[in-house]
XYZ file of C-alpha atoms in Angstrom:
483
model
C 191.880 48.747 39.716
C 190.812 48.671 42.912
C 189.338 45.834 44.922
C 185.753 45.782 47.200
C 186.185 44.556 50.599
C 185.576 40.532 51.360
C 181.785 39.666 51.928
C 180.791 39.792 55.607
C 179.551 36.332 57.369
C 175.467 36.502 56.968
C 174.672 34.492 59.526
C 175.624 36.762 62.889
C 173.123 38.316 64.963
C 173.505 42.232 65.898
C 175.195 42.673 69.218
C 173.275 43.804 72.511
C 174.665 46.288 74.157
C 177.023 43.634 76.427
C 179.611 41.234 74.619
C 182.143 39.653 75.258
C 184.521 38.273 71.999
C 182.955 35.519 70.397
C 184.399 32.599 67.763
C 186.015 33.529 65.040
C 183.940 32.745 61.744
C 185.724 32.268 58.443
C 185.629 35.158 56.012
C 183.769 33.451 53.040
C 185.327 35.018 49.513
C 182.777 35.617 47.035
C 182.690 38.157 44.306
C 180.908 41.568 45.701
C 179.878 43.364 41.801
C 180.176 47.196 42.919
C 180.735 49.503 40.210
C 182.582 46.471 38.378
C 185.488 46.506 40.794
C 187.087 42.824 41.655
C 186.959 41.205 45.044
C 189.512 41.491 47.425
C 190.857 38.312 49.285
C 189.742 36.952 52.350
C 192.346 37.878 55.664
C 194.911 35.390 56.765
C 195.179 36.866 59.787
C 193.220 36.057 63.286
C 192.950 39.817 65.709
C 196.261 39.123 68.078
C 195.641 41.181 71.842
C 198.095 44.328 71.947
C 198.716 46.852 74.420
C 195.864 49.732 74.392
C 197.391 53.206 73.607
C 197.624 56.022 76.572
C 194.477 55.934 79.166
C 192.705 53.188 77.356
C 194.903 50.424 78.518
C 192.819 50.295 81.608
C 189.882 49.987 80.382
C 189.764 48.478 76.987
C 191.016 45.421 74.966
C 193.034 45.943 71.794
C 193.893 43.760 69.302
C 195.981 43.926 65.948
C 196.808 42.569 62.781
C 197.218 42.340 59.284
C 194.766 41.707 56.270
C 195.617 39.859 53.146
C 195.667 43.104 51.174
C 198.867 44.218 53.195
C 196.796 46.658 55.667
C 197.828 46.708 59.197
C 194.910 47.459 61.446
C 193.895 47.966 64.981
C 190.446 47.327 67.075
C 189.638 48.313 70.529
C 187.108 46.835 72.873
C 186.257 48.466 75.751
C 185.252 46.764 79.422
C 181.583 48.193 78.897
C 180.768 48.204 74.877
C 178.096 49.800 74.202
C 176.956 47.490 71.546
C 178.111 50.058 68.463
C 181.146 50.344 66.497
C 183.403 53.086 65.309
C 185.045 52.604 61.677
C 187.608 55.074 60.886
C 189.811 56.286 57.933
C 192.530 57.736 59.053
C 193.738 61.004 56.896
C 196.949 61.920 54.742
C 197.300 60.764 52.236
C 200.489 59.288 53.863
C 202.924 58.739 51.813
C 204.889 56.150 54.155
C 203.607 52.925 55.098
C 203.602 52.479 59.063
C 201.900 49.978 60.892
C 201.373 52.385 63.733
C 198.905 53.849 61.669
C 195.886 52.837 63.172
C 196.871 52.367 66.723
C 198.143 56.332 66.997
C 193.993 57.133 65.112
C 192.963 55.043 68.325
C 194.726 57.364 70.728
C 193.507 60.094 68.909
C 190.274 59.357 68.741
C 190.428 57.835 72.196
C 187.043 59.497 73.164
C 185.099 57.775 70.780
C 185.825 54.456 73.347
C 185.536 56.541 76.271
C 181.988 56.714 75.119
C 181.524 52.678 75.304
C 181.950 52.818 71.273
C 184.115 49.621 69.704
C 186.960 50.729 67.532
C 188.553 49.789 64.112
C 190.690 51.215 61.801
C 193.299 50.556 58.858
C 196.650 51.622 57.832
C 195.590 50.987 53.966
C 197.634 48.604 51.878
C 200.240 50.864 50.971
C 201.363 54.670 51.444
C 200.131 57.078 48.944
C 196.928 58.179 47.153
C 193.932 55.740 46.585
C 190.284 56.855 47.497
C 189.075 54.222 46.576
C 191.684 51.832 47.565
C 190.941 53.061 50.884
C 187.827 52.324 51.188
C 187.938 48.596 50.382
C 190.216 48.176 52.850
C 188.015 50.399 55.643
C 185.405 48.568 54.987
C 187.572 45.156 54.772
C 188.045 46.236 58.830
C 184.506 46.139 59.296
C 184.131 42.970 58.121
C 186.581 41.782 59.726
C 185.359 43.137 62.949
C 182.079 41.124 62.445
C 183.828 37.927 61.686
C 185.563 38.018 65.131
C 182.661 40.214 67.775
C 179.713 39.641 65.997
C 177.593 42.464 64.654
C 177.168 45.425 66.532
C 174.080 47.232 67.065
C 175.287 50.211 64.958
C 178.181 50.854 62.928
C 179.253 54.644 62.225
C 182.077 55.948 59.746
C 184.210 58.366 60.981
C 187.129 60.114 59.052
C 189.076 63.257 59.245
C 190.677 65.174 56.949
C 191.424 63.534 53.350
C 189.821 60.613 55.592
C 186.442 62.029 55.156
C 186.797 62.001 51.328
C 187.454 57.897 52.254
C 185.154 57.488 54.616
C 182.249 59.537 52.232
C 183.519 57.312 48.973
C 183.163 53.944 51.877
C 179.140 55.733 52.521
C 178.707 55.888 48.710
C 179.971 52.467 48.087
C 178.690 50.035 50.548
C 177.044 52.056 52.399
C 173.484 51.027 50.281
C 174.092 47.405 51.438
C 171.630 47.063 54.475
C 173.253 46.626 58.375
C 176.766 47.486 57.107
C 176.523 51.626 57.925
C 174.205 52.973 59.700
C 175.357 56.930 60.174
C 178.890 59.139 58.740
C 180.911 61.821 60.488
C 183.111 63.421 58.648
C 185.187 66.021 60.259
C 187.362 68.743 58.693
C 186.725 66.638 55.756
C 188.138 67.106 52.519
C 184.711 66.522 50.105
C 185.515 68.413 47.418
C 187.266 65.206 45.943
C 190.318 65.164 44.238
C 190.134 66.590 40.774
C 188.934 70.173 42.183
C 190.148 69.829 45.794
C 194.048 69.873 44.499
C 193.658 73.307 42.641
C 194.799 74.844 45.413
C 198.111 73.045 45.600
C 198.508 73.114 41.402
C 198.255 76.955 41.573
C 200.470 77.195 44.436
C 203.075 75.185 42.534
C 202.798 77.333 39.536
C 202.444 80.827 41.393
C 205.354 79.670 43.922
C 207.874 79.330 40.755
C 206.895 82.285 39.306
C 207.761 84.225 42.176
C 210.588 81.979 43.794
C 212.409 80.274 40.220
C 214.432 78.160 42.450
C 212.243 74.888 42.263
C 213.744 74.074 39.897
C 216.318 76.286 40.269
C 217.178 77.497 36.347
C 220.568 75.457 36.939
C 218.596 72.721 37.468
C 217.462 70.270 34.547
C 213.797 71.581 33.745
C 210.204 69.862 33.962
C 206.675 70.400 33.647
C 205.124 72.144 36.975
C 202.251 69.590 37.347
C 204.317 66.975 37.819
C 205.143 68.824 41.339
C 208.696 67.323 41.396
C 209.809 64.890 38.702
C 209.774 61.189 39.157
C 213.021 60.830 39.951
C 214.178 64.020 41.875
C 216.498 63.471 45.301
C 214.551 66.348 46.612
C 213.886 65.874 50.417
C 211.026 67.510 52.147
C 213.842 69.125 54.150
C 215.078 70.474 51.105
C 211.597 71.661 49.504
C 211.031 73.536 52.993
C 214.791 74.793 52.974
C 214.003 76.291 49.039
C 210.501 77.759 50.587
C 212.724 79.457 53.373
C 215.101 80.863 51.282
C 212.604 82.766 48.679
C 209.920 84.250 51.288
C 211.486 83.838 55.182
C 208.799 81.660 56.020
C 211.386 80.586 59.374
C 212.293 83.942 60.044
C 210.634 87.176 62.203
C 209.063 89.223 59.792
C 211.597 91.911 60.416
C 214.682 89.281 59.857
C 212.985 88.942 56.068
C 214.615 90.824 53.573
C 212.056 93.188 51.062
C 212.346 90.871 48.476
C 211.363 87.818 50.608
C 208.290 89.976 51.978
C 207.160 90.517 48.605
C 207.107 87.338 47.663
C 205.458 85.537 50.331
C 202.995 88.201 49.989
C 202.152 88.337 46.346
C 202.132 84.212 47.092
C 199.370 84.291 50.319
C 197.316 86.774 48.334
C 197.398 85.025 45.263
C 196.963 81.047 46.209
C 194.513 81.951 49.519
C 197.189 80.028 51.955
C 197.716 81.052 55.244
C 200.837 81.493 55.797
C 200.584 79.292 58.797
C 200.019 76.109 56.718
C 202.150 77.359 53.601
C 204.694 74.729 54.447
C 202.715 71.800 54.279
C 200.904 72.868 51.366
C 203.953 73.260 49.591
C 205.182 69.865 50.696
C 201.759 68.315 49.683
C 201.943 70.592 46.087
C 205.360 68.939 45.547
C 204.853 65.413 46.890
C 201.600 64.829 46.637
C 201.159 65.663 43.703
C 204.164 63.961 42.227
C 202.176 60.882 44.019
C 199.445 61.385 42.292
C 201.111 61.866 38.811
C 204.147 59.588 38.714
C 202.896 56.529 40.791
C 199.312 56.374 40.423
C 198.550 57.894 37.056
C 201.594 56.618 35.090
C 203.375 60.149 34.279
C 200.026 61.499 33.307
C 198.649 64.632 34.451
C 195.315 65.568 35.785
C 195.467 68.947 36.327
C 195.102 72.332 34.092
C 195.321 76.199 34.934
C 193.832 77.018 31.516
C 191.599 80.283 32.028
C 192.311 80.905 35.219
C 192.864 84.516 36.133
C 195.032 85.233 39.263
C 194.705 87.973 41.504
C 195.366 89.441 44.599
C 199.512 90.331 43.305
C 201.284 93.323 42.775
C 201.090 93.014 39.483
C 198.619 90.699 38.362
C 199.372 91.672 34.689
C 202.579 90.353 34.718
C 202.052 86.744 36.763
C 199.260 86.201 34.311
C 201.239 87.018 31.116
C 204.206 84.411 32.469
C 202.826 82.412 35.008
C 203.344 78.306 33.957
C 200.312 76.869 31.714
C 198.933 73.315 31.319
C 195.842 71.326 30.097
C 194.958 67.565 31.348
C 195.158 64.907 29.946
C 191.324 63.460 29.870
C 192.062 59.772 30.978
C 194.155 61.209 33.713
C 191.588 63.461 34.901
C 188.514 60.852 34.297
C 190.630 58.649 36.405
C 191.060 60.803 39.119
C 187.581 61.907 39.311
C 186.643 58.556 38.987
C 188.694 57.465 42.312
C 188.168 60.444 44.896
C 185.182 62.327 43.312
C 181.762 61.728 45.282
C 178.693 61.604 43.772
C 176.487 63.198 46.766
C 174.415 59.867 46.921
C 174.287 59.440 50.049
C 171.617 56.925 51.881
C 172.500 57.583 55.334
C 172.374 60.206 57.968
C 175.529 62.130 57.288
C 176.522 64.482 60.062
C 180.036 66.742 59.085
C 181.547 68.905 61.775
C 184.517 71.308 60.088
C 186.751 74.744 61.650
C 185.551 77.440 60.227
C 189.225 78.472 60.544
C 190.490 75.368 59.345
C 194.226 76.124 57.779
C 194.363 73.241 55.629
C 191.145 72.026 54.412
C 189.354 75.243 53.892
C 185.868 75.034 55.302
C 184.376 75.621 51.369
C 184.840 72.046 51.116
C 181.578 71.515 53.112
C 179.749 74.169 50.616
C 181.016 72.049 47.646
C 179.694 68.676 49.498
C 176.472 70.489 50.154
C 176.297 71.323 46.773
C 176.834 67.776 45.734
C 174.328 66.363 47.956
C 171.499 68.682 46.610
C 172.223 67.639 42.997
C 171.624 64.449 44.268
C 168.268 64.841 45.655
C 169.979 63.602 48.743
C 169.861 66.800 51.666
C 167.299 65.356 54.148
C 170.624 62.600 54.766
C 172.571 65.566 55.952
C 173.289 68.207 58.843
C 176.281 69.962 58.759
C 178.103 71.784 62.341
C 180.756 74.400 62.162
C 183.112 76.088 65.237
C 185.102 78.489 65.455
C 188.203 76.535 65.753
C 191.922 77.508 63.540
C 193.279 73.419 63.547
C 193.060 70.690 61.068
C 194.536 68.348 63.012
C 192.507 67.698 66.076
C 189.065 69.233 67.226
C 187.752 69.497 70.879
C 187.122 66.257 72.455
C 183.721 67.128 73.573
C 183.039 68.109 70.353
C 183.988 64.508 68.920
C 181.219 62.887 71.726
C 178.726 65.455 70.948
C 178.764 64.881 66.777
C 178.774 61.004 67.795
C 175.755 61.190 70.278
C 174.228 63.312 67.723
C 174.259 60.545 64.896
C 173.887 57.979 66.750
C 170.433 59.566 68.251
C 169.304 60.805 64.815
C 170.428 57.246 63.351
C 167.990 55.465 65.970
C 165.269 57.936 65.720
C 164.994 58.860 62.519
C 164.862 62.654 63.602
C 167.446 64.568 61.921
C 168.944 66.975 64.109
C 169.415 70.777 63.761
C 172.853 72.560 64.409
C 171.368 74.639 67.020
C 170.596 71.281 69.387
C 174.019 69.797 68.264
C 175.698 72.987 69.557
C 173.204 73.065 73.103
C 174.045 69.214 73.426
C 177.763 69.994 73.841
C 177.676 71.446 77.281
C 177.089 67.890 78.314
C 180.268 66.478 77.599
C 182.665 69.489 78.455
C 182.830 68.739 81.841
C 183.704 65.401 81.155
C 186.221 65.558 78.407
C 187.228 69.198 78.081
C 188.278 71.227 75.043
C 185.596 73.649 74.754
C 182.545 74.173 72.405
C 182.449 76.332 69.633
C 179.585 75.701 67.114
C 178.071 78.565 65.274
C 174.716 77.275 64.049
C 174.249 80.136 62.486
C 177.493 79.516 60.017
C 177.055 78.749 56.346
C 180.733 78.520 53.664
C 181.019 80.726 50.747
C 180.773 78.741 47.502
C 183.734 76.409 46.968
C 184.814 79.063 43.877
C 185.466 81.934 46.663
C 188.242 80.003 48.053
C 189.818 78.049 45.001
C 189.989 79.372 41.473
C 187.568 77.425 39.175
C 188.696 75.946 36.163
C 186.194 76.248 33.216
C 183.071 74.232 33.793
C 184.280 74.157 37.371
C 180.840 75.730 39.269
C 178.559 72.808 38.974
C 178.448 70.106 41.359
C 178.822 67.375 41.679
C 182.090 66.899 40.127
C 181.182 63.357 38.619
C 177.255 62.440 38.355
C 176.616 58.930 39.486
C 175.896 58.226 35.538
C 179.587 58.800 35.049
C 181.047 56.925 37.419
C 178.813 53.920 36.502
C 179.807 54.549 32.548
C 183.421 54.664 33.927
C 182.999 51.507 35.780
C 182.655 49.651 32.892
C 186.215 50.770 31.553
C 188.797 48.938 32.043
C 191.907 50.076 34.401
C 189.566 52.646 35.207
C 190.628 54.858 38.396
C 193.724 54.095 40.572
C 195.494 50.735 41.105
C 195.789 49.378 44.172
């Protein structure tokens, strides 16, 4: 199971808007009882000063180190701190473990400093899926943080990408404990949670061998498609992307492809809803991933199903249905899945999400099936979502970033929620100073979730687990994903 984050020092005053470092206070260890998780273990390690990343190493101080859970992290002061803090979760999942982690985020994300904002963020414990696992140990930066600066004035989540499904899970958790969160941005976030949001990847897994029969090849010993590869395969990514290449041409000019190749990367786009511009790393996240998910956090068992679904979109949608690879999960596996990664919409802070419409990888419907999730949970006066029309996952315009932060901060100070149409006016502001553009449509609302990724039976309602079940499931034991 997975572990809250140590208990913050209760003595500290919030920080004015001016600070320089203060003494170090001892993390006490205590046990924190949130949804029956254990406590995690106080840090060993004291903040050691580091060289600042790119432009920032002229104006800011950095400092890193590791926690006693295993995570790496970094924090950035700038010269003139504006008194508030900047928690991130950094996205992936990756499946490596690199202490560069966080430091790279801070480069990233270096306009969230340019802005006077502190900076922390974790590398996680380990490499590989864990929601929740995550989120103790974001929120074991914070605290950390506040042992060593003091408390700011405001703290603010930030993630990106599956980061936003950590740093919404870190809102859900702690984020009810008074002066620990006081405002979320998630951006291109990926809120669907984890036992919907990986349909995509499960039916591109199943389509792809249908059409392609070369992973495995039928040479090759045989296993169960939701496993994406087996446990012990010596399958490279390089090799994955080489088997990809050789069944559709994804490398090649269209008119280098052969007819058969065309075909099938064109029965496989209309059928799974890919671009083909992010085909590749969906496939790599379909066979990796997954496996992740399956083999080393679920112990072989599998979470996913394609029962009833009906694909379409193929030349002969007769045909892929009649032979296309079937499978039913196993309940535990799926309960502990949902229990780790789902979200529960209850939300007690102002929650501001900014996605591309054109996002390639984390299809904009995820903010539809968040919206949905929030409403079920009473909970839509804590949220404003922003869209632009924008075609990467990666990275959004920087003076985008500033606006979405000003934005929360002002509606986390004022208690005036904002409306998209101000967000989007607001950006001309920054432009000037940090470039990249603005591209909000206020105007912009997702399809349902269900127009993007094939339902599974039962699959329209949100949210995906009600707050009663993850508090039944907290009282099982091993419930969710070890850390």
């Amino acid at each position: 199971m997975n572990t809250p984050a140590v208990p913050e020092p209760g003595t500290r005053p919030r920080a004015s808007g001016h600070r320089s470092a203060m003494l170090t206070a001892l993390v006490a260890a205590a046990i924190v009882g949130t949804l029956g998780i254990a406590p995690a273990t106080p840090a060993t390690t004291r903040p050691t000063p580091a060289a600042c990343p790119g432009h920032l190493e002229e104006k800011t101080n950095c400092y890193t180190g590791r926690d006693a859970n295993g995570a790496y992290y970094t924090m950035a002061l700038p010269e003139h701190w504006n008194g508030s803090l900047v928690v991130h979760s950094h996205g992936g999942p990756d499946l490596s473990y690199d202490e560069s982690t966080s430091t790279e985020d801070l480069k990233r994300w270096a306009v969230m400093v340019d802005e006077g904002y502190a900076w922390v963020g974790s590398s996680y414990r380990r490499g590989g899926y864990g929601v929740r696992m995550a989120a103790t140990d974001t929120e074991n930066v914070r605290r950390l943080f506040v042992s060593h600066f003091g408390r700011p004035d405001r703290t603010y989540l930030h993630g990106q990408s599956w980061g936003g499904n950590v740093a919404a899970k870190v809102a859900e958790t702690y984020g009810h404990k008074r002066g620990a969160y006081d405002g979320v941005l998630l951006t291109n976030g990926f809120l669907a949670g984890g036992s919907r949001g990986y349909d995509t990847r499960v039916d591109l897994r199943a389509v792809y061998q249908y059409y392609c029969r070369n992973l495995p090849r039928p040479t090759e010993p045989q296993y169960p498609l939701w496993q994406g590869l087996p446990a012990d395969s010596p399958l490279t990514p390089d090799e994955v992307h080489s088997r990809l290449q050789e069944c559709t041409g994804i490398d090649s000019d269209p008119a280098d492809r052969t007819a058969k190749q065309r075909r099938n990367l064109d029965d496989i786009l209309s059928v799974t809803r890919i671009p083909e511009r992010s085909l590749v790393t969906n496939m790599q996240y379909a066979a990796f991933l997954v496996r992740d998910i399956v083999s080393n956090r679920l112990d072989g068992r599998n979470p996913f199903s394609n029962r009833g679904v009906r694909y379409d979109g193929s030349h002969d949608d007769k045909a892929l249905n009649a032979d296309v690879a079937r499978f039913s999960a196993d309940p535990t596996a799926r309960r502990d899945l949902s229990y780790d990664s789902d979200l529960t919409g209850r939300i007690a802070l102002p929650v501001l999400t900014l996605h591309a419409i054109d996002d390639p990888q984390v299809f904009v419907e995820h903010e539809a099936a968040y919206r949905a999730t929030v409403r079920a949970a009473d909970r839509s006066e804590n949220l404003v979502q922003t869209f632009t029309w924008e075609s990467d996952h990666s990275a959004l315009s920087s003076a985008e970033y500033a606006t979405s932060l000003a934005a929360l901060d002002t509606w986390a100070r004022t208690g005036r929620k904002p409306a998209p149409s101000s967000i989007a006016r607001s950006c001309g502001a920054f432009d000037p100073i940090y470039g990249g553009g603005c591209f909000y449509d206020p105007g912009f609302r997702p399809a349902p979730f269900a127009n993007q990724v094939r339902p599974r039976p039962g699959g329209l309602h949100w949210p995906a687990m009600s707050a009663a079940q993850e508090q039944a499931w907290s009282r099982i034991e091993d419930v969710g994903i070890a850390s």
